[in-house]
CSV table of C-alpha atoms and ligand atoms in Angstrom, one decimal:
chain,number,residue,atom,x,y,z
R,1,MET,CA,-44.5,46.1,19.4
R,2,ASP,CA,-44.2,46.3,23.1
R,3,ARG,CA,-41.5,48.6,24.5
R,4,PRO,CA,-38.7,46.6,26.2
R,5,ARG,CA,-38.9,46.6,29.9
R,6,ILE,CA,-36.2,47.9,32.2
R,7,LEU,CA,-36.0,48.1,35.9
R,8,ILE,CA,-34.2,51.0,37.7
R,9,VAL,CA,-32.9,50.2,41.2
R,10,ASP,CA,-31.7,53.1,43.2
R,11,ASP,CA,-32.3,54.3,46.7
R,12,ASP,CA,-32.2,58.0,45.7
R,13,ASP,CA,-35.7,59.3,44.7
R,14,ALA,CA,-34.2,62.1,42.6
R,15,VAL,CA,-32.0,59.7,40.6
R,16,ARG,CA,-34.8,57.2,40.0
R,17,ASN,CA,-37.2,59.8,38.7
R,18,GLN,CA,-34.6,61.5,36.6
R,19,MET,CA,-33.7,58.3,34.9
R,20,LYS,CA,-37.3,57.3,34.5
R,21,TRP,CA,-38.1,60.6,32.9
R,22,ALA,CA,-35.2,60.2,30.5
R,23,LEU,CA,-35.9,56.7,29.4
R,24,ALA,CA,-39.7,56.4,29.6
R,25,GLU,CA,-40.2,57.2,25.9
R,26,GLN,CA,-38.2,54.3,24.7
R,27,TYR,CA,-38.8,51.8,27.5
R,28,GLU,CA,-41.4,50.6,29.9
R,29,VAL,CA,-39.6,51.6,33.1
R,30,PHE,CA,-40.1,50.1,36.6
R,31,LEU,CA,-38.6,51.5,39.7
R,32,ALA,CA,-37.4,50.0,43.0
R,33,GLU,CA,-35.7,51.5,45.9
R,34,ASP,CA,-34.3,48.4,47.7
R,35,ARG,CA,-33.4,44.8,47.1
R,36,PRO,CA,-36.7,43.1,48.1
R,37,THR,CA,-38.8,45.4,46.0
R,38,ALA,CA,-36.5,45.0,43.1
R,39,LEU,CA,-36.7,41.3,43.2
R,40,GLU,CA,-40.5,41.3,43.5
R,41,ILE,CA,-40.8,43.6,40.4
R,42,LEU,CA,-38.3,41.4,38.6
R,43,LYS,CA,-40.3,38.3,39.1
R,44,ARG,CA,-43.6,40.0,38.2
R,45,GLU,CA,-42.6,42.1,35.3
R,46,ARG,CA,-39.7,40.2,33.8
R,47,PRO,CA,-37.6,43.1,32.6
R,48,ALA,CA,-34.8,42.5,30.1
R,49,ALA,CA,-32.3,44.9,31.7
R,50,VAL,CA,-31.7,46.4,35.1
R,51,THR,CA,-29.7,49.4,36.2
R,52,LEU,CA,-28.5,48.6,39.7
R,53,ASP,CA,-27.1,51.0,42.2
R,54,LEU,CA,-24.9,48.9,44.4
R,55,GLY,CA,-25.4,50.9,47.6
R,56,LEU,CA,-28.9,50.0,48.7
R,57,PRO,CA,-30.6,50.2,52.2
R,58,PRO,CA,-30.3,49.2,54.9
R,59,SER,CA,-26.5,49.4,54.2
R,60,SER,CA,-26.3,52.1,51.6
R,61,ALA,CA,-22.8,52.9,52.4
R,62,ASN,CA,-21.4,49.6,51.1
R,63,ALA,CA,-22.2,47.4,48.1
R,64,GLU,CA,-23.4,44.4,50.1
R,65,GLN,CA,-27.1,44.6,49.2
R,66,GLY,CA,-26.2,45.4,45.6
R,67,PHE,CA,-24.1,42.3,45.2
R,68,LEU,CA,-26.8,40.2,46.8
R,69,ALA,CA,-29.5,41.7,44.6
R,70,GLN,CA,-27.4,41.0,41.5
R,71,ALA,CA,-26.8,37.4,42.5
R,72,GLU,CA,-30.5,36.8,43.1
R,73,MET,CA,-31.5,38.5,39.9
R,74,LEU,CA,-29.1,36.4,37.8
R,75,LYS,CA,-30.3,33.3,39.6
R,76,PHE,CA,-33.9,34.1,38.6
R,77,ASP,CA,-33.0,35.0,35.0
R,78,PRO,CA,-29.5,34.1,33.9
R,79,LEU,CA,-29.9,36.1,30.7
R,80,ILE,CA,-30.9,39.4,32.3
R,81,LYS,CA,-28.6,42.3,31.6
R,82,ILE,CA,-27.5,44.1,34.7
R,83,ILE,CA,-25.8,47.5,34.4
R,84,VAL,CA,-24.2,48.3,37.7
R,85,ILE,CA,-24.0,51.9,39.0
R,86,THR,CA,-21.5,52.9,41.7
R,87,GLY,CA,-19.9,56.0,43.2
R,88,GLN,CA,-16.7,57.4,41.7
R,89,GLU,CA,-14.4,55.8,44.3
R,90,GLU,CA,-15.9,52.3,44.1
R,91,LYS,CA,-14.7,51.2,40.7
R,92,GLU,CA,-13.4,48.0,42.3
R,93,ASN,CA,-16.9,47.1,43.2
R,94,ALA,CA,-18.0,47.7,39.7
R,95,LEU,CA,-15.3,45.4,38.4
R,96,GLU,CA,-16.2,42.7,40.9
R,97,ALA,CA,-19.8,43.0,39.8
R,98,ILE,CA,-18.8,42.4,36.2
R,99,GLY,CA,-16.8,39.4,37.4
R,100,GLN,CA,-20.0,38.1,38.9
R,101,GLY,CA,-22.0,38.5,35.8
R,102,ALA,CA,-23.0,42.1,35.4
R,103,TYR,CA,-23.2,43.3,31.8
R,104,ASP,CA,-21.6,46.7,32.2
R,105,PHE,CA,-21.1,49.5,34.8
R,106,PHE,CA,-21.3,53.2,35.2
R,107,CYS,CA,-19.9,55.6,37.8
R,108,LYS,CA,-22.0,58.3,39.1
R,109,PRO,CA,-23.1,60.8,37.9
R,110,VAL,CA,-24.6,58.8,35.1
R,111,ASP,CA,-24.5,60.3,31.6
R,112,ILE,CA,-27.9,59.5,30.3
R,113,GLU,CA,-26.9,59.5,26.7
R,114,GLU,CA,-24.2,57.0,27.3
R,115,LEU,CA,-26.6,54.9,29.3
R,116,ARG,CA,-29.0,54.9,26.5
R,117,ILE,CA,-26.4,53.5,24.1
R,118,VAL,CA,-25.3,50.8,26.6
R,119,LEU,CA,-28.9,49.9,27.3
R,120,GLY,CA,-29.7,49.6,23.6
R,121,ARG,CA,-26.9,47.2,23.1
R,122,ALA,CA,-27.7,45.2,26.2
R,123,LEU,CA,-31.3,44.7,25.1
R,124,HIS,CA,-30.1,43.6,21.7
R,125,VAL,CA,-27.9,41.0,23.2
R,126,TYR,CA,-30.7,39.9,25.5
R,127,ARG,CA,-33.0,39.4,22.6
R,128,LEU,CA,-30.6,37.3,20.7
R,129,GLU,CA,-29.7,35.2,23.7
R,130,ARG,CA,-33.4,34.8,24.6
R,131,GLU,CA,-34.3,33.6,21.1
R,132,HIS,CA,-31.4,31.2,21.0
R,133,HIS,CA,-32.5,29.9,24.4
R,134,GLU,CA,-36.1,29.4,23.4
R,135,LEU,CA,-35.1,27.6,20.2
R,136,LEU,CA,-32.9,25.2,22.2
R,137,LYS,CA,-35.7,24.6,24.7
R,138,LYS,CA,-38.2,24.0,21.8
R,139,ILE,CA,-35.9,21.5,20.1
R,140,HIS,CA,-35.4,19.7,23.3
R,141,PHE,CA,-39.0,19.7,24.1
R,142,GLU,CA,-40.0,18.6,20.6
R,143,SER,CA,-37.7,15.7,20.5
R,144,PHE,CA,-38.3,12.2,21.8
R,145,GLU,CA,-35.5,9.7,22.3
R,146,GLY,CA,-33.4,11.5,19.7
R,147,MET,CA,-36.3,11.9,17.3
R,148,VAL,CA,-37.2,15.5,16.4
R,149,GLY,CA,-40.8,16.2,15.6
R,150,SER,CA,-43.7,18.4,16.7
R,151,SER,CA,-46.2,17.5,14.0
R,152,PRO,CA,-49.3,15.6,15.0
R,153,GLU,CA,-48.1,12.7,12.8
R,154,MET,CA,-44.9,12.4,14.8
R,155,GLN,CA,-46.6,13.0,18.1
R,156,ALA,CA,-48.7,10.0,17.2
R,157,VAL,CA,-45.6,8.0,16.4
R,158,PHE,CA,-44.0,8.9,19.8
R,159,ALA,CA,-47.2,7.9,21.6
R,160,ALA,CA,-47.2,4.5,19.8
R,161,ILE,CA,-43.6,3.9,20.6
R,162,ARG,CA,-44.2,4.6,24.3
R,163,LYS,CA,-47.1,2.2,24.2
R,164,VAL,CA,-45.5,-0.7,22.4
R,165,SER,CA,-42.3,-0.4,24.4
R,166,THR,CA,-44.1,-1.7,27.4
R,167,THR,CA,-45.1,-4.9,25.6
R,168,GLU,CA,-43.3,-7.8,24.1
R,169,ALA,CA,-45.3,-7.9,20.9
R,170,PRO,CA,-43.4,-8.0,17.6
R,171,VAL,CA,-43.5,-4.7,15.8
R,172,LEU,CA,-43.3,-4.2,12.1
R,173,ILE,CA,-42.1,-0.7,11.2
R,174,THR,CA,-43.0,0.5,7.7
R,175,GLY,CA,-42.0,3.7,5.9
R,176,GLU,CA,-40.1,5.1,3.1
R,177,SER,CA,-36.3,5.1,3.1
R,178,GLY,CA,-34.8,7.5,5.6
R,179,THR,CA,-38.0,8.1,7.7
R,180,GLY,CA,-36.4,6.9,10.9
R,181,LYS,CA,-37.4,3.2,11.1
R,182,GLU,CA,-34.3,2.1,12.8
R,183,LEU,CA,-34.3,5.1,15.1
R,184,ALA,CA,-37.9,4.1,16.2
R,185,ALA,CA,-36.9,0.5,16.7
R,186,ARG,CA,-34.0,1.6,18.9
R,187,ALA,CA,-36.3,3.9,20.9
R,188,ILE,CA,-38.7,1.0,21.6
R,189,HIS,CA,-35.8,-1.2,22.7
R,190,ARG,CA,-34.4,1.6,25.0
R,191,LEU,CA,-37.7,2.3,26.6
R,192,GLY,CA,-38.6,-1.3,27.2
R,193,ALA,CA,-37.8,-4.0,29.7
R,194,ARG,CA,-35.0,-5.3,27.5
R,195,LYS,CA,-33.0,-2.1,27.5
R,196,ASP,CA,-30.1,-3.6,29.3
R,197,GLY,CA,-30.0,-6.5,26.8
R,198,PRO,CA,-28.5,-6.2,23.3
R,199,PHE,CA,-30.1,-4.6,20.3
R,200,VAL,CA,-29.0,-6.6,17.3
R,201,ALA,CA,-29.7,-5.2,13.9
R,202,ILE,CA,-29.3,-7.1,10.7
R,203,ASN,CA,-30.0,-5.9,7.2
R,204,CYS,CA,-31.6,-8.8,5.3
R,205,GLY,CA,-31.2,-6.9,2.0
R,206,ALA,CA,-27.5,-6.3,2.4
R,207,ILE,CA,-26.3,-9.9,2.9
R,208,PRO,CA,-26.1,-12.4,0.0
R,209,GLU,CA,-28.8,-15.0,0.4
R,210,ASN,CA,-26.3,-17.9,0.7
R,211,LEU,CA,-24.7,-16.2,3.7
R,212,LEU,CA,-27.8,-14.9,5.3
R,213,GLU,CA,-28.9,-18.1,6.8
R,214,SER,CA,-25.7,-18.8,8.7
R,215,GLU,CA,-25.5,-15.1,9.6
R,216,LEU,CA,-28.9,-15.3,11.2
R,217,PHE,CA,-28.9,-18.8,12.7
R,218,GLY,CA,-25.2,-19.5,13.1
R,219,HIS,CA,-23.5,-22.7,12.0
R,220,GLU,CA,-21.7,-25.7,13.4
R,221,LYS,CA,-18.1,-26.5,12.4
R,222,GLY,CA,-17.9,-28.3,9.1
R,223,SER,CA,-21.5,-27.8,8.2
R,224,PHE,CA,-20.5,-26.4,4.8
R,225,THR,CA,-17.4,-25.7,2.9
R,226,GLY,CA,-15.6,-22.8,4.7
R,227,ALA,CA,-17.3,-23.4,8.0
R,228,HIS,CA,-14.0,-24.0,9.9
R,229,ILE,CA,-15.3,-23.0,13.2
R,230,GLN,CA,-18.6,-23.0,15.0
R,231,ARG,CA,-20.3,-19.7,14.9
R,232,GLN,CA,-23.1,-18.1,16.8
R,233,GLY,CA,-25.8,-16.3,14.6
R,234,ARG,CA,-27.3,-12.9,15.1
R,235,ILE,CA,-30.5,-14.3,16.5
R,236,GLU,CA,-28.6,-15.9,19.3
R,237,ALA,CA,-26.7,-12.7,19.8
R,238,ALA,CA,-30.0,-11.0,20.6
R,239,GLN,CA,-30.5,-13.3,23.6
R,240,ARG,CA,-32.5,-11.3,26.3
R,241,GLY,CA,-32.6,-8.3,24.0
R,242,THR,CA,-34.1,-7.2,20.7
R,243,LEU,CA,-33.6,-8.6,17.2
R,244,PHE,CA,-34.1,-6.0,14.5
R,245,LEU,CA,-34.6,-7.4,11.0
R,246,ASP,CA,-34.2,-4.6,8.5
R,247,GLU,CA,-35.5,-4.9,5.0
R,248,ILE,CA,-37.5,-8.0,5.9
R,249,GLY,CA,-39.1,-8.0,2.5
R,250,GLU,CA,-35.8,-9.3,1.1
R,251,LEU,CA,-35.9,-12.5,3.0
R,252,SER,CA,-36.1,-15.7,0.8
R,253,PRO,CA,-39.0,-18.0,1.0
R,254,ALA,CA,-36.9,-20.7,2.8
R,255,LEU,CA,-35.6,-18.2,5.4
R,256,GLN,CA,-39.1,-16.9,5.9
R,257,VAL,CA,-40.1,-20.4,7.0
R,258,LYS,CA,-37.2,-20.7,9.4
R,259,LEU,CA,-37.8,-17.3,10.9
R,260,LEU,CA,-41.5,-18.1,11.4
R,261,ARG,CA,-40.5,-21.2,13.3
R,262,PHE,CA,-38.2,-19.2,15.5
R,263,ILE,CA,-40.9,-16.6,16.2
R,264,GLN,CA,-43.4,-19.3,17.1
R,265,GLU,CA,-41.2,-21.6,19.1
R,266,HIS,CA,-38.5,-19.3,20.4
R,267,GLN,CA,-35.9,-21.7,19.4
R,268,ILE,CA,-33.5,-22.1,16.5
R,269,GLU,CA,-31.0,-24.7,15.1
R,270,ARG,CA,-27.7,-23.6,13.8
R,271,VAL,CA,-26.9,-24.6,10.2
R,272,GLY,CA,-25.6,-28.2,10.4
R,273,GLY,CA,-26.7,-28.4,14.0
R,274,ARG,CA,-29.0,-31.0,15.7
R,275,GLN,CA,-29.7,-29.3,19.0
R,276,PRO,CA,-32.4,-26.7,19.3
R,277,ILE,CA,-31.3,-23.6,21.1
R,278,MET,CA,-33.7,-21.5,23.1
R,279,VAL,CA,-33.5,-17.8,22.3
R,280,ASP,CA,-35.5,-15.2,24.2
R,281,ALA,CA,-35.5,-12.2,21.9
R,282,ARG,CA,-38.0,-9.6,21.0
R,283,VAL,CA,-38.4,-9.4,17.2
R,284,MET,CA,-38.9,-6.2,15.3
R,285,ALA,CA,-38.8,-5.8,11.6
R,286,ALA,CA,-38.7,-3.0,9.1
R,287,THR,CA,-39.6,-2.6,5.5
R,288,ASN,CA,-39.8,0.1,2.9
R,289,VAL,CA,-41.6,-2.0,0.4
R,290,ASP,CA,-45.3,-2.8,0.5
R,291,LEU,CA,-45.4,-6.2,2.2
R,292,ARG,CA,-49.1,-6.6,1.5
R,293,LYS,CA,-48.4,-6.3,-2.2
R,294,ALA,CA,-45.5,-8.8,-1.8
R,295,MET,CA,-47.9,-11.1,0.0
R,296,ALA,CA,-50.6,-10.8,-2.7
R,297,GLU,CA,-47.9,-11.7,-5.3
R,298,GLY,CA,-46.9,-14.7,-3.3
R,299,ARG,CA,-43.4,-13.3,-2.4
R,300,PHE,CA,-44.0,-12.9,1.3
R,301,ARG,CA,-45.7,-15.5,3.6
R,302,GLU,CA,-49.0,-14.4,5.0
R,303,ASP,CA,-48.5,-16.3,8.3
R,304,LEU,CA,-45.1,-14.6,8.8
R,305,TYR,CA,-46.6,-11.2,8.0
R,306,TYR,CA,-49.3,-11.5,10.6
R,307,ARG,CA,-46.7,-12.8,13.2
R,308,LEU,CA,-44.4,-9.9,12.6
R,309,GLY,CA,-47.0,-7.3,12.2
R,310,VAL,CA,-48.9,-7.7,15.5
R,311,VAL,CA,-48.3,-4.0,15.8
R,312,VAL,CA,-47.6,-2.0,12.7
R,313,LEU,CA,-45.8,1.3,13.2
R,314,ALA,CA,-46.0,3.5,10.1
R,315,MET,CA,-43.4,6.2,9.8
R,316,PRO,CA,-44.8,9.1,7.9
R,317,PRO,CA,-42.8,10.6,5.0
R,318,LEU,CA,-41.1,13.8,5.9
R,319,ARG,CA,-43.1,15.9,3.4
R,320,GLU,CA,-46.3,14.9,5.4
R,321,ARG,CA,-45.0,16.0,8.8
R,322,ASP,CA,-46.5,19.4,9.2
R,323,GLY,CA,-44.0,21.9,10.5
R,324,ASP,CA,-41.2,19.4,11.1
R,325,ILE,CA,-39.0,20.3,8.2
R,326,PRO,CA,-37.8,23.6,9.6
R,327,LEU,CA,-37.6,22.2,13.1
R,328,LEU,CA,-35.4,19.2,12.0
R,329,ALA,CA,-33.4,21.4,9.7
R,330,LYS,CA,-32.5,23.8,12.5
R,331,ALA,CA,-31.7,21.0,14.9
R,332,LEU,CA,-29.5,19.3,12.3
R,333,LEU,CA,-27.8,22.6,11.3
R,334,GLN,CA,-27.0,23.3,15.0
R,335,ARG,CA,-25.5,19.8,15.4
R,336,TYR,CA,-23.3,19.9,12.3
R,337,ALA,CA,-22.4,23.5,12.7
R,338,ALA,CA,-21.2,22.7,16.2
R,339,GLU,CA,-19.2,19.8,14.9
R,340,GLU,CA,-17.5,22.1,12.4
R,341,LYS,CA,-17.2,24.8,15.1
R,342,LYS,CA,-19.1,27.3,12.9
R,343,THR,CA,-22.0,29.6,13.6
R,344,ILE,CA,-24.5,29.2,10.7
R,345,THR,CA,-28.1,30.1,10.1
R,346,PHE,CA,-30.5,29.6,7.2
R,347,THR,CA,-31.5,32.4,5.0
R,348,ARG,CA,-35.3,32.9,4.6
R,349,LYS,CA,-34.9,31.6,1.1
R,350,ALA,CA,-33.2,28.5,2.1
R,351,LEU,CA,-35.9,27.7,4.7
R,352,ASN,CA,-38.5,28.2,2.1
R,353,ALA,CA,-36.7,25.9,-0.3
R,354,LEU,CA,-36.4,23.2,2.3
R,355,GLU,CA,-40.1,23.4,3.1
R,356,GLU,CA,-41.2,23.2,-0.6
R,357,TYR,CA,-38.9,20.3,-1.5
R,358,GLY,CA,-40.5,16.8,-1.7
R,359,TRP,CA,-37.8,14.9,0.3
R,360,PRO,CA,-37.9,11.5,-1.4
R,361,GLY,CA,-35.0,10.4,0.8
R,362,ASN,CA,-36.7,11.8,3.9
R,363,VAL,CA,-34.7,12.7,7.1
R,364,ARG,CA,-31.6,10.9,5.8
R,365,GLU,CA,-31.6,13.2,2.8
R,366,LEU,CA,-32.2,16.2,4.9
R,367,GLU,CA,-29.2,15.2,7.0
R,368,ASN,CA,-27.0,14.8,4.0
R,369,ARG,CA,-28.0,18.1,2.4
R,370,ILE,CA,-27.4,20.0,5.6
R,371,LYS,CA,-24.1,18.3,6.3
R,372,ARG,CA,-23.0,19.4,2.9
R,373,ALA,CA,-24.4,22.9,3.3
R,374,VAL,CA,-22.5,23.4,6.5
R,375,ILE,CA,-19.3,22.8,4.6
R,376,MET,CA,-20.3,24.9,1.6
R,377,ALA,CA,-21.9,27.8,3.3
R,378,GLU,CA,-20.0,31.1,3.4
R,379,GLY,CA,-20.5,34.1,5.6
R,380,GLY,CA,-22.5,32.2,8.2
R,381,LYS,CA,-25.5,31.8,6.0
R,382,VAL,CA,-27.0,28.8,4.3
R,383,MET,CA,-28.3,29.6,0.8
R,384,PRO,CA,-30.6,27.4,-1.3
R,385,GLU,CA,-27.7,26.7,-3.5
R,386,ASP,CA,-25.7,25.3,-0.6
R,387,LEU,CA,-28.5,22.8,-0.2
R,388,GLU,CA,-28.5,21.9,-3.9
R,389,LEU,CA,-32.2,22.0,-3.9
R,390,ALA,CA,-33.9,21.6,-7.3
R,391,THR,CA,-35.8,24.6,-8.7
R,392,ARG,CA,-39.5,24.5,-8.2
R,393,PHE,CA,-42.1,25.1,-10.8
R,394,SER,CA,-44.0,27.4,-8.5
R,395,ASP,CA,-41.0,29.8,-8.8
R,396,TYR,CA,-41.8,30.3,-12.5
R,397,GLU,CA,-45.6,30.3,-12.4
R,398,GLY,CA,-47.0,33.5,-13.9
R,399,LYS,CA,-43.6,34.5,-15.4
R,400,GLY,CA,-44.3,33.7,-19.0
R,401,LEU,CA,-42.5,31.1,-20.9
R,402,ALA,CA,-39.6,33.2,-22.1
R,403,LYS,CA,-38.7,34.4,-18.7
R,404,ALA,CA,-39.2,31.0,-17.1
R,405,ARG,CA,-36.9,29.5,-19.7
R,406,GLU,CA,-34.3,32.1,-19.1
R,407,ALA,CA,-34.5,31.6,-15.3
R,408,VAL,CA,-34.1,27.8,-15.7
R,409,GLU,CA,-31.2,28.3,-18.1
R,410,ARG,CA,-29.5,30.7,-15.8
R,411,GLU,CA,-29.9,28.5,-12.8
R,412,LEU,CA,-28.6,25.3,-14.6
R,413,ILE,CA,-25.6,27.2,-16.0
R,414,GLU,CA,-24.7,28.8,-12.7
R,415,ARG,CA,-24.8,25.5,-11.0
R,416,ALA,CA,-22.7,23.8,-13.7
R,417,LEU,CA,-20.2,26.6,-13.5
R,418,ALA,CA,-20.1,26.4,-9.7
R,419,LYS,CA,-19.7,22.7,-9.7
R,420,ASN,CA,-16.9,22.8,-12.2
R,421,LYS,CA,-15.2,25.7,-10.6
R,422,GLY,CA,-15.8,27.9,-13.6
R,423,ASN,CA,-14.3,25.5,-16.1
R,424,LEU,CA,-16.3,26.2,-19.3
R,425,THR,CA,-15.3,23.0,-21.1
R,426,ARG,CA,-16.5,20.8,-18.3
R,427,ALA,CA,-19.6,22.8,-17.6
R,428,ALA,CA,-20.5,22.7,-21.3
R,429,ALA,CA,-20.0,19.0,-21.3
R,430,GLU,CA,-22.2,18.6,-18.3
R,431,LEU,CA,-24.9,20.7,-19.9
R,432,ASP,CA,-24.6,18.8,-23.2
R,433,ILE,CA,-24.0,22.0,-25.2
R,434,SER,CA,-20.9,23.2,-27.1
R,435,ARG,CA,-18.5,25.5,-25.5
R,436,PRO,CA,-19.3,28.4,-27.8
R,437,THR,CA,-23.0,28.0,-27.1
R,438,LEU,CA,-22.3,28.1,-23.4
R,439,TYR,CA,-20.2,31.2,-23.8
R,440,GLU,CA,-23.0,32.8,-25.8
R,441,LEU,CA,-25.6,32.0,-23.1
R,442,ILE,CA,-23.3,33.4,-20.4
R,443,GLU,CA,-23.0,36.6,-22.3
R,444,LYS,CA,-26.7,36.8,-23.1
R,445,LEU,CA,-27.9,36.1,-19.6
R,446,GLY,CA,-25.2,38.3,-18.0
R,447,ILE,CA,-24.0,35.5,-15.8
R,448,GLU,CA,-21.1,36.4,-13.6
R,449,ARG,CA,-18.1,34.1,-13.8
R,450,ARG,CA,-16.1,33.8,-10.7
F,1,ATP,N1,-37.3,12.3,13.7
F,1,ATP,C1,-35.9,12.3,13.5
F,1,ATP,N2,-35.2,13.2,14.2
F,1,ATP,C2,-33.9,13.3,14.1
F,1,ATP,N3,-33.2,12.5,13.3
F,1,ATP,C3,-33.8,11.5,12.6
F,1,ATP,C4,-35.2,11.4,12.7
F,1,ATP,N4,-35.6,10.4,11.8
F,1,ATP,C5,-34.5,9.9,11.3
F,1,ATP,N5,-33.4,10.6,11.7
F,1,ATP,C6,-32.1,10.4,11.3
F,1,ATP,O1,-32.1,10.1,9.9
F,1,ATP,C7,-31.3,9.0,9.5
F,1,ATP,C8,-32.1,7.9,8.9
F,1,ATP,O2,-32.8,7.3,10.0
F,1,ATP,P1,-33.0,5.7,10.0
F,1,ATP,O3,-31.8,5.0,9.7
F,1,ATP,O4,-33.6,5.3,11.3
F,1,ATP,O5,-34.1,5.6,8.9
F,1,ATP,P2,-34.6,4.3,8.1
F,1,ATP,O6,-36.1,4.5,7.9
F,1,ATP,O7,-34.2,3.1,8.8
F,1,ATP,O8,-33.9,4.4,6.7
F,1,ATP,P3,-33.6,3.3,5.6
F,1,ATP,O9,-34.9,2.9,5.1
F,1,ATP,O10,-32.8,4.0,4.6
F,1,ATP,O11,-32.9,2.2,6.3
F,1,ATP,C9,-30.5,8.6,10.8
F,1,ATP,O12,-29.3,9.3,10.8
F,1,ATP,C10,-31.4,9.1,11.9
F,1,ATP,O13,-30.7,9.4,13.0
F,2,MG,MG1,-32.8,1.6,8.1
């Protein structure tokens, strides 16, 4: 590994050389005798830490050049660790430098051993801060309209979103549950010409069929029992904006016809109404069922399918997004940990478990598991257990049947105990074994009971 780089700024040749000599084994040392040289080297060599003599030419008698140098260095690299060095009588200057962002200070003559320790710690802090900074930058860079993803699959989705957002074409978004279909629809709306108009989402699968028609199209007063007042439907509410029809596959044949008419003619009639109402809304729809199959089976109208799916945006399942799982996991952990005012990181094992899991519930499932882990995790570390990730076969491959069986038994028992807070009766019931059998197994496997 490269040695860390440090820069020594001092106008005294002897001091510079002495320090270089003392530190050169551990560090790659650069030297500067005045402010302009120091800055030039800083920009070229990017050291992690600087020792800065405050009294620099042309005004070596006061700290003016030193303060100026410090401000310029911190402006160039806000994370840089500056260790200020002053004369014995100028401790106030040193404290002022700290107030302005220096990491630490020394009074001359400098004890090299002490300096070594302080430098070591400064570089450690620098590394941590730098890593954190890079991670944040990466996450920012690798997200698009709130969607995190650096995989080629997601880059393609982002490109498609950008492209369709400039058009008015209906978009059909397909994908498994939790893949971000609604997020994608909102992104298209936000990036498009209708961004100042409403985004109206309606879940066709969540509303009973007999209510869905009036929900979508609205109704006139007295049009059916219970229709005491006139009501505007969701389609009208999307005037000059976007209408997002979620779970479109759930739409009944009758409503499919009415929706098709609206898409073709841009007008609707309220239930019980006589007047056509013009509605200018862009239509997007989403489905997690295979509409082609529904079409083949006669459950979904072909003409509607082709109207809605002028553009089809397929959201890839999370397990197929190469490299996105750790990226998303870290971004989500950061978000939820911040909400809980905690500092938490994943253990290597937890990250491996996340990557190997199949994610049937996709990003939504990942969110839920991480939310939970943030609450469960102890000692600032997320363990695989905190994520409740199922054991994988590959863990047991090559172990032999007896060992594998033991490992599975151990894991299931530990989980049952943890879940039931050590209550044997409940854990046994959950494992569908008798209490004495559970007790025997605990003894045999040497499982710790908390
Ligand atoms: N790429 C992503 N980056 C960050 N968060 C995401 C991403 N994709 C989805 N999410 C989050 O995951 C959750 C599920 O997303 P969304 O509701 O858009 O999925 P969906 O496909 O509509 O799911 P469903 O089929 O269950 O309705 C949301 O909280 C969303 O913010
Ligand atoms: Mg959804």
